mmCIF file of C-alpha atoms in Angstrom:
data_model
loop_
_atom_site.group_PDB
_atom_site.id
_atom_site.type_symbol
_atom_site.label_atom_id
_atom_site.label_comp_id
_atom_site.label_asym_id
_atom_site.label_seq_id
_atom_site.Cartn_x
_atom_site.Cartn_y
_atom_site.Cartn_z
ATOM 1 C CA MET I 1 -16.804 -109.611 -20.982
ATOM 2 C CA SER I 2 -19.699 -110.066 -23.378
ATOM 3 C CA SER I 3 -18.848 -111.254 -26.877
ATOM 4 C CA ASP I 4 -22.008 -109.651 -28.262
ATOM 5 C CA PRO I 5 -20.789 -107.051 -30.820
ATOM 6 C CA GLU I 6 -23.435 -104.530 -29.721
ATOM 7 C CA SER I 7 -22.573 -104.600 -26.034
ATOM 8 C CA PHE I 8 -18.821 -105.098 -26.331
ATOM 9 C CA ASP I 9 -17.101 -102.637 -24.000
ATOM 10 C CA ILE I 10 -13.960 -101.559 -25.875
ATOM 11 C CA PRO I 11 -12.541 -99.144 -23.240
ATOM 12 C CA ALA I 12 -12.801 -101.795 -20.512
ATOM 13 C CA CYS I 13 -11.220 -104.357 -22.811
ATOM 14 C CA LEU I 14 -8.352 -101.965 -23.629
ATOM 15 C CA VAL I 15 -7.590 -101.536 -19.926
ATOM 16 C CA GLN I 16 -7.280 -105.321 -19.603
ATOM 17 C CA VAL I 17 -5.172 -105.595 -22.775
ATOM 18 C CA ARG I 18 -2.796 -102.939 -21.442
ATOM 19 C CA GLY I 19 -2.504 -105.047 -18.302
ATOM 20 C CA ASN I 20 -1.219 -107.936 -20.493
ATOM 21 C CA ASP I 21 -4.486 -109.880 -20.348
ATOM 22 C CA GLN I 22 -4.165 -112.194 -23.359
ATOM 23 C CA ALA I 23 -7.760 -113.411 -23.191
ATOM 24 C CA ALA I 24 -8.971 -109.802 -23.436
ATOM 25 C CA ALA I 25 -6.585 -109.234 -26.372
ATOM 26 C CA CYS I 26 -8.112 -112.257 -28.144
ATOM 27 C CA GLU I 27 -11.619 -110.910 -27.519
ATOM 28 C CA LEU I 28 -10.617 -107.528 -28.913
ATOM 29 C CA VAL I 29 -9.229 -109.141 -32.081
ATOM 30 C CA ASP I 30 -12.364 -111.251 -32.479
ATOM 31 C CA HIS I 31 -14.555 -108.181 -32.062
ATOM 32 C CA LEU I 32 -12.623 -106.008 -34.541
ATOM 33 C CA TYR I 33 -11.925 -108.695 -37.165
ATOM 34 C CA PRO I 34 -15.087 -108.146 -39.291
ATOM 35 C CA GLN I 35 -14.460 -104.394 -39.434
ATOM 36 C CA VAL I 36 -10.791 -104.824 -40.371
ATOM 37 C CA ILE I 37 -11.514 -107.468 -42.992
ATOM 38 C CA ARG I 38 -14.148 -105.225 -44.647
ATOM 39 C CA ILE I 39 -11.561 -102.444 -44.948
ATOM 40 C CA VAL I 40 -8.824 -104.752 -46.157
ATOM 41 C CA ARG I 41 -11.029 -106.347 -48.817
ATOM 42 C CA GLY I 42 -10.938 -104.361 -52.019
ATOM 43 C CA ARG I 43 -7.750 -102.550 -51.024
ATOM 44 C CA LEU I 44 -5.659 -105.663 -51.043
ATOM 45 C CA PRO I 45 -2.442 -105.834 -53.060
ATOM 46 C CA ARG I 46 -2.184 -108.663 -55.549
ATOM 47 C CA ARG I 47 -0.943 -112.004 -54.213
ATOM 48 C CA MET I 48 -1.674 -111.108 -50.614
ATOM 49 C CA ALA I 49 -4.237 -112.992 -48.564
ATOM 50 C CA GLU I 50 -6.735 -110.863 -46.661
ATOM 51 C CA GLU I 51 -6.018 -112.821 -43.492
ATOM 52 C CA ASP I 52 -2.295 -111.968 -43.692
ATOM 53 C CA MET I 53 -3.163 -108.329 -44.173
ATOM 54 C CA ALA I 54 -5.554 -108.384 -41.218
ATOM 55 C CA GLN I 55 -2.802 -109.952 -39.121
ATOM 56 C CA GLU I 56 -0.451 -107.080 -40.092
ATOM 57 C CA VAL I 57 -3.106 -104.587 -39.036
ATOM 58 C CA PHE I 58 -3.635 -106.209 -35.630
ATOM 59 C CA LEU I 59 0.092 -106.494 -34.962
ATOM 60 C CA LYS I 60 0.444 -102.774 -35.671
ATOM 61 C CA MET I 61 -2.513 -102.130 -33.391
ATOM 62 C CA PHE I 62 -0.849 -103.936 -30.468
ATOM 63 C CA THR I 63 2.507 -102.242 -31.125
ATOM 64 C CA ARG I 64 0.926 -98.774 -31.118
ATOM 65 C CA LEU I 65 -1.634 -99.352 -28.392
ATOM 66 C CA ASP I 66 0.261 -97.075 -25.995
ATOM 67 C CA GLN I 67 -0.126 -94.224 -28.494
ATOM 68 C CA TYR I 68 -3.932 -94.431 -28.413
ATOM 69 C CA ARG I 69 -5.155 -91.579 -26.209
ATOM 70 C CA GLY I 70 -8.891 -91.991 -26.750
ATOM 71 C CA ASP I 71 -9.311 -88.710 -28.716
ATOM 72 C CA VAL I 72 -11.218 -90.614 -31.417
ATOM 73 C CA PRO I 73 -13.318 -93.786 -31.125
ATOM 74 C CA PHE I 74 -11.146 -96.880 -31.138
ATOM 75 C CA THR I 75 -12.902 -98.223 -34.231
ATOM 76 C CA HIS I 76 -11.859 -95.083 -36.178
ATOM 77 C CA TRP I 77 -8.311 -95.477 -34.941
ATOM 78 C CA ILE I 78 -8.093 -99.109 -36.077
ATOM 79 C CA SER I 79 -9.709 -98.199 -39.437
ATOM 80 C CA ARG I 80 -6.965 -95.677 -40.030
ATOM 81 C CA ILE I 81 -4.293 -98.242 -39.190
ATOM 82 C CA ALA I 82 -5.946 -100.671 -41.630
ATOM 83 C CA VAL I 83 -6.035 -98.118 -44.464
ATOM 84 C CA THR I 84 -2.442 -96.961 -43.964
ATOM 85 C CA THR I 85 -1.268 -100.587 -43.773
ATOM 86 C CA CYS I 86 -2.976 -101.268 -47.115
ATOM 87 C CA ILE I 87 -1.277 -98.223 -48.655
ATOM 88 C CA ASP I 88 2.111 -99.343 -47.292
ATOM 89 C CA GLU I 89 1.637 -102.821 -48.744
ATOM 90 C CA LEU I 90 0.572 -101.394 -52.106
ATOM 91 C CA ARG I 91 3.725 -99.266 -52.114
ATOM 92 C CA LYS I 92 5.854 -102.347 -51.479
ATOM 93 C CA GLN I 93 4.387 -104.207 -54.426
ATOM 94 C CA GLN I 94 5.950 -103.499 -57.782
ATOM 95 C CA ARG I 95 3.765 -101.646 -60.230
ATOM 96 C CA ARG I 96 2.222 -103.878 -62.890
ATOM 97 C CA PRO I 97 3.762 -103.582 -66.337
ATOM 98 C CA GLU I 98 1.733 -101.691 -68.916
ATOM 99 C CA LEU I 99 -1.755 -103.122 -69.355
ATOM 100 C CA ARG I 100 -2.378 -104.389 -72.883
ATOM 101 C CA TRP I 101 -5.450 -105.554 -74.717
ATOM 102 C CA ALA I 102 -4.042 -109.102 -74.747
ATOM 103 C CA ASP I 103 -3.934 -109.113 -70.914
ATOM 104 C CA LEU I 104 -7.705 -108.819 -70.684
ATOM 105 C CA SER I 105 -10.047 -111.750 -70.372
ATOM 106 C CA GLU I 106 -12.836 -112.145 -72.897
ATOM 107 C CA GLY I 107 -15.361 -110.647 -70.501
ATOM 108 C CA GLU I 108 -13.110 -107.717 -69.627
ATOM 109 C CA ALA I 109 -12.445 -107.001 -73.301
ATOM 110 C CA GLU I 110 -16.182 -107.024 -73.909
ATOM 111 C CA MET I 111 -16.631 -104.646 -70.982
ATOM 112 C CA VAL I 112 -14.159 -102.166 -72.528
ATOM 113 C CA GLN I 113 -16.248 -102.186 -75.695
ATOM 114 C CA VAL I 114 -19.471 -101.789 -73.731
ATOM 115 C CA VAL I 115 -18.359 -98.843 -71.605
ATOM 116 C CA THR I 116 -16.550 -97.035 -74.409
ATOM 117 C CA ALA I 117 -19.660 -97.164 -76.610
ATOM 118 C CA ASP I 118 -21.021 -93.644 -77.028
ATOM 119 C CA ASP I 119 -24.647 -94.253 -76.059
ATOM 120 C CA ASN I 120 -25.828 -94.027 -72.456
ATOM 121 C CA ALA I 121 -28.457 -96.718 -72.723
ATOM 122 C CA GLU I 122 -28.563 -99.717 -70.378
ATOM 123 C CA GLN I 123 -25.833 -101.989 -71.587
ATOM 124 C CA ALA I 124 -25.158 -105.633 -71.231
ATOM 125 C CA GLY I 125 -22.133 -107.143 -69.521
ATOM 126 C CA ASP I 126 -21.267 -108.775 -66.251
ATOM 127 C CA VAL I 127 -20.725 -106.286 -63.431
ATOM 128 C CA LEU I 128 -18.093 -108.571 -61.916
ATOM 129 C CA GLU I 129 -16.091 -108.254 -65.137
ATOM 130 C CA ALA I 130 -16.333 -104.493 -64.752
ATOM 131 C CA LYS I 131 -14.907 -104.757 -61.250
ATOM 132 C CA GLU I 132 -12.054 -106.977 -62.467
ATOM 133 C CA LEU I 133 -11.278 -104.611 -65.331
ATOM 134 C CA LEU I 134 -11.305 -101.568 -63.067
ATOM 135 C CA GLY I 135 -9.032 -103.441 -60.641
ATOM 136 C CA LYS I 136 -6.520 -104.064 -63.433
ATOM 137 C CA LEU I 137 -6.655 -100.425 -64.470
ATOM 138 C CA MET I 138 -6.252 -99.280 -60.871
ATOM 139 C CA ASP I 139 -3.174 -101.487 -60.505
ATOM 140 C CA GLN I 140 -1.502 -99.032 -62.878
ATOM 141 C CA LEU I 141 -2.029 -96.135 -60.488
ATOM 142 C CA LYS I 142 0.164 -94.941 -57.649
ATOM 143 C CA PRO I 143 -0.951 -96.493 -54.318
ATOM 144 C CA ASP I 144 -2.213 -93.172 -52.899
ATOM 145 C CA ASP I 145 -4.171 -92.371 -56.061
ATOM 146 C CA ARG I 146 -5.598 -95.868 -56.130
ATOM 147 C CA MET I 147 -6.749 -95.552 -52.537
ATOM 148 C CA VAL I 148 -8.499 -92.252 -53.264
ATOM 149 C CA ILE I 149 -10.407 -93.750 -56.204
ATOM 150 C CA GLN I 150 -11.347 -96.759 -54.105
ATOM 151 C CA LEU I 151 -12.670 -94.675 -51.225
ATOM 152 C CA LEU I 152 -14.172 -91.756 -53.135
ATOM 153 C CA ASP I 153 -15.609 -93.285 -56.283
ATOM 154 C CA LEU I 154 -16.201 -96.918 -55.452
ATOM 155 C CA GLU I 155 -17.140 -96.728 -51.784
ATOM 156 C CA GLN I 156 -18.539 -93.204 -52.162
ATOM 157 C CA LYS I 157 -17.121 -91.925 -48.905
ATOM 158 C CA THR I 158 -17.110 -88.203 -48.194
ATOM 159 C CA LEU I 159 -13.965 -86.075 -48.175
ATOM 160 C CA VAL I 160 -14.220 -85.812 -44.381
ATOM 161 C CA GLU I 161 -14.402 -89.583 -43.987
ATOM 162 C CA ILE I 162 -11.438 -90.108 -46.330
ATOM 163 C CA SER I 163 -9.512 -87.441 -44.484
ATOM 164 C CA GLU I 164 -10.159 -89.238 -41.185
ATOM 165 C CA LEU I 165 -9.081 -92.557 -42.646
ATOM 166 C CA THR I 166 -5.937 -91.400 -44.403
ATOM 167 C CA GLY I 167 -4.882 -88.197 -42.674
ATOM 168 C CA TRP I 168 -4.793 -86.336 -46.018
ATOM 169 C CA ASN I 169 -6.489 -82.936 -46.326
ATOM 170 C CA GLY I 170 -9.434 -82.261 -48.648
ATOM 171 C CA THR I 171 -7.400 -80.446 -51.296
ATOM 172 C CA LEU I 172 -4.875 -83.250 -51.532
ATOM 173 C CA ILE I 173 -7.659 -85.823 -51.870
ATOM 174 C CA LYS I 174 -9.308 -83.815 -54.679
ATOM 175 C CA VAL I 175 -5.996 -83.393 -56.508
ATOM 176 C CA ARG I 176 -5.242 -87.107 -56.232
ATOM 177 C CA ALA I 177 -8.745 -88.029 -57.390
ATOM 178 C CA PHE I 178 -8.480 -85.711 -60.409
ATOM 179 C CA ARG I 179 -5.072 -87.086 -61.359
ATOM 180 C CA ALA I 180 -6.168 -90.701 -60.895
ATOM 181 C CA ARG I 181 -9.367 -90.307 -62.945
ATOM 182 C CA LYS I 182 -7.417 -88.667 -65.747
ATOM 183 C CA LYS I 183 -4.940 -91.540 -65.799
ATOM 184 C CA LEU I 184 -7.731 -94.127 -65.752
ATOM 185 C CA GLN I 185 -9.509 -92.406 -68.633
ATOM 186 C CA LYS I 186 -6.278 -92.357 -70.599
ATOM 187 C CA LEU I 187 -5.678 -96.067 -69.939
ATOM 188 C CA LEU I 188 -9.208 -96.935 -70.968
ATOM 189 C CA LYS I 189 -8.824 -94.915 -74.167
ATOM 190 C CA GLU I 190 -5.519 -96.637 -74.936
ATOM 191 C CA LEU I 191 -7.116 -100.062 -74.489
ATOM 192 C CA ASP I 192 -9.956 -99.056 -76.779
ATOM 193 C CA SER I 193 -7.583 -97.806 -79.471
ATOM 194 C CA GLN I 194 -5.535 -101.021 -79.217
ATOM 195 C CA GLU I 195 -8.737 -102.993 -79.792
ATOM 196 C CA ARG I 196 -9.656 -100.904 -82.803
ATOM 197 C CA SER I 197 -6.211 -101.226 -84.346
ATOM 198 C CA MET Z 1 -29.589 -84.196 -66.393
ATOM 199 C CA LYS Z 2 -27.068 -86.175 -68.398
ATOM 200 C CA LYS Z 3 -25.650 -89.120 -66.547
ATOM 201 C CA ASN Z 4 -22.686 -91.462 -67.160
ATOM 202 C CA THR Z 5 -20.910 -89.074 -69.479
ATOM 203 C CA THR Z 6 -17.592 -90.873 -69.755
ATOM 204 C CA ALA Z 7 -16.543 -94.475 -70.266
ATOM 205 C CA LEU Z 8 -14.843 -94.362 -66.883
ATOM 206 C CA ASP Z 9 -18.058 -93.261 -65.155
ATOM 207 C CA ARG Z 10 -19.920 -96.130 -66.784
ATOM 208 C CA LEU Z 11 -17.217 -98.587 -65.755
ATOM 209 C CA MET Z 12 -17.221 -97.283 -62.196
ATOM 210 C CA ASP Z 13 -21.008 -97.523 -61.919
ATOM 211 C CA ARG Z 14 -20.827 -101.170 -62.890
ATOM 212 C CA ALA Z 15 -17.890 -101.889 -60.593
ATOM 213 C CA ARG Z 16 -19.839 -100.281 -57.741
ATOM 214 C CA GLU Z 17 -22.786 -102.534 -58.506
ATOM 215 C CA ALA Z 18 -20.472 -105.541 -58.318
ATOM 216 C CA SER Z 19 -19.084 -104.363 -54.979
ATOM 217 C CA GLU Z 20 -22.599 -104.012 -53.592
ATOM 218 C CA ILE Z 21 -23.471 -107.523 -54.746
ATOM 219 C CA THR Z 22 -20.340 -109.076 -53.248
ATOM 220 C CA GLN Z 23 -20.811 -107.109 -50.019
ATOM 221 C CA SER Z 24 -24.365 -108.300 -49.587
ATOM 222 C CA ASN Z 25 -23.154 -111.868 -50.161
ATOM 223 C CA GLN Z 26 -20.557 -111.502 -47.428
ATOM 224 C CA GLU Z 27 -22.588 -110.026 -44.599
ATOM 225 C CA GLU Z 28 -21.500 -112.657 -42.097
ATOM 226 C CA ILE Z 29 -17.775 -112.522 -41.502
ATOM 227 C CA ALA Z 30 -16.463 -115.224 -39.224
ATOM 228 C CA VAL Z 31 -13.081 -115.005 -37.535
ATOM 229 C CA PRO Z 32 -10.856 -117.878 -38.736
ATOM 230 C CA LEU Z 33 -10.242 -120.493 -36.092
ATOM 231 C CA GLY Z 34 -7.179 -119.646 -33.983
ATOM 232 C CA PHE Z 35 -6.630 -116.303 -35.695
ATOM 233 C CA ALA Z 36 -6.908 -114.188 -32.531
ATOM 234 C CA THR Z 37 -4.659 -116.529 -30.532
ATOM 235 C CA ARG Z 38 -2.006 -116.466 -33.262
ATOM 236 C CA VAL Z 39 -2.062 -112.685 -33.553
ATOM 237 C CA VAL Z 40 -1.886 -112.164 -29.785
ATOM 238 C CA ALA Z 41 1.006 -114.642 -29.514
ATOM 239 C CA LEU Z 42 2.912 -112.917 -32.347
ATOM 240 C CA ALA Z 43 2.329 -109.547 -30.694
ATOM 241 C CA ALA Z 44 3.619 -110.911 -27.373
ATOM 242 C CA ILE Z 45 6.758 -112.317 -29.080
ATOM 243 C CA GLY Z 46 7.305 -108.964 -30.781
ATOM 244 C CA ASN Z 47 6.984 -107.092 -27.490
ATOM 245 C CA ALA Z 48 9.366 -109.494 -25.716
ATOM 246 C CA ARG Z 49 11.940 -109.152 -28.511
ATOM 247 C CA ASP Z 50 11.667 -105.374 -28.387
ATOM 248 C CA SER Z 51 12.150 -105.305 -24.625
ATOM 249 C CA ILE Z 52 15.196 -107.636 -24.834
ATOM 250 C CA MET Z 53 16.725 -105.420 -27.527
ATOM 251 C CA ALA Z 54 16.064 -102.327 -25.397
ATOM 252 C CA LEU Z 55 17.685 -104.009 -22.380
ATOM 253 C CA ILE Z 56 20.773 -105.003 -24.410
ATOM 254 C CA GLU Z 57 20.995 -101.500 -25.788
ATOM 255 C CA ARG Z 58 20.834 -99.945 -22.312
ATOM 256 C CA ARG Z 59 23.452 -102.380 -20.941
ATOM 257 C CA ALA Z 60 25.693 -101.886 -23.964
ATOM 258 C CA TRP Z 61 25.847 -98.118 -23.418
ATOM 259 C CA ARG Z 62 26.628 -98.626 -19.728
ATOM 260 C CA ALA Z 63 29.399 -101.130 -20.558
ATOM 261 C CA LEU Z 64 30.859 -98.770 -23.149
ATOM 262 C CA ALA Z 65 30.907 -95.912 -20.625
ATOM 263 C CA MET Z 66 32.644 -98.111 -18.009
ATOM 264 C CA ALA Z 67 35.224 -99.359 -20.514
ATOM 265 C CA GLY Z 68 35.978 -95.758 -21.528
ATOM 266 C CA GLY Z 69 36.450 -94.727 -17.885
ATOM 267 C CA ILE Z 70 38.802 -97.658 -17.138
ATOM 268 C CA ALA Z 71 40.834 -96.880 -20.252
ATOM 269 C CA ALA Z 72 41.215 -93.220 -19.203
ATOM 270 C CA VAL Z 73 42.361 -94.174 -15.649
ATOM 271 C CA ALA Z 74 44.855 -96.695 -17.077
ATOM 272 C CA VAL Z 75 46.360 -94.049 -19.346
ATOM 273 C CA VAL Z 76 46.679 -91.511 -16.485
ATOM 274 C CA VAL Z 77 48.282 -94.027 -14.088
ATOM 275 C CA ASN Z 78 50.730 -95.557 -16.563
ATOM 276 C CA LEU Z 79 51.670 -92.601 -18.730
ATOM 277 C CA GLN Z 80 54.598 -91.305 -16.666
ATOM 278 C CA PRO Z 81 56.437 -94.656 -16.128
ATOM 279 C CA VAL Z 82 55.975 -95.594 -19.755
ATOM 280 C CA THR Z 83 57.330 -92.303 -21.099
ATOM 281 C CA GLU Z 84 60.332 -92.509 -18.735
ATOM 282 C CA ALA Z 85 61.129 -96.038 -19.876
ATOM 283 C CA ILE Z 86 60.933 -95.013 -23.523
ATOM 284 C CA GLU Z 87 63.252 -92.058 -22.929
ATOM 285 C CA ASP Z 88 65.863 -94.333 -21.221
ATOM 286 C CA ASP Z 89 65.728 -96.801 -24.087
ATOM 287 C CA LEU Z 90 66.174 -94.080 -26.643
ATOM 288 C CA MET Z 91 69.184 -92.565 -24.829
ATOM 289 C CA THR Z 92 71.097 -95.853 -24.748
ATOM 290 C CA ALA Z 93 70.026 -97.250 -28.089
ATOM 291 C CA HIS Z 94 70.907 -94.221 -30.195
ATOM 292 C CA ASP Z 95 74.294 -93.199 -28.624
ATOM 293 C CA PRO Z 96 76.694 -93.727 -31.606
ATOM 294 C CA VAL Z 97 79.893 -93.409 -29.454
ATOM 295 C CA ALA Z 98 78.756 -96.073 -27.032
ATOM 296 C CA THR Z 99 77.846 -98.314 -29.929
ATOM 297 C CA LEU Z 100 81.308 -97.754 -31.578
ATOM 298 C CA PHE Z 101 83.268 -98.583 -28.425
ATOM 299 C CA ASP Z 102 81.172 -101.647 -27.787
ATOM 300 C CA LEU Z 103 81.977 -102.983 -31.241
ATOM 301 C CA SER Z 104 85.762 -102.340 -31.031
#
């Protein structure tokens, strides 16, 4: 079987994997690894290595392989497993204690000041600090709400795409997004008021 | 049109920018050496363990059913002699007159 990602024949490989062909199983893992790792990155719980998470995803894939009927492309199916595994792992992890001003790094504290400033002009500040700060704020959310913000606002996926990945309907996604944004705004405001006081 | 109305929107715009930068830096994703082999081996161990557990479970139910059947047959076969023996014992053991004469 060709290892070229473009010409990789997934259905043929699946037939071999179902026939306990370990070499084909290895090829399948190698082929899907970049896709799985892209999904896992950014949705990773704290203190968990992305490789461990990817391993969890692939183990689930092999366990549930008999359930795959070919109704959707295999890559969609594995993406959904990856997203639900991330949500399960986020649920397992204990919620971070309340985020305080003192928990922020210097750059993150500066970023709070920058984004809470009233003007809309181009502002200074490292974008990586913004990502770190948002990550800390998102750690305060429920896993499902966090996932919605990640997919909808950061990765800018459509409701249909999120629905395919998570199995949630459009209304539920909108409700979760609304609730999560409200909570994030409140947290950001609290941090700002702590800084002012 | 007014853009970036809230602090959260501004923060998210910047975080998105950071994600785009890090994504473009990580275009090439290489599979760690031995990763696929390890995963496939773990999956095989998991499947083997599951099938052994399923086999034990199936055998355990069969053994339980057989043990129940043997117990029922044993009760049916031995019930009458056992009850007769108990009745005989009771008749001799609790006859106060016989006990009195034996003592005198």
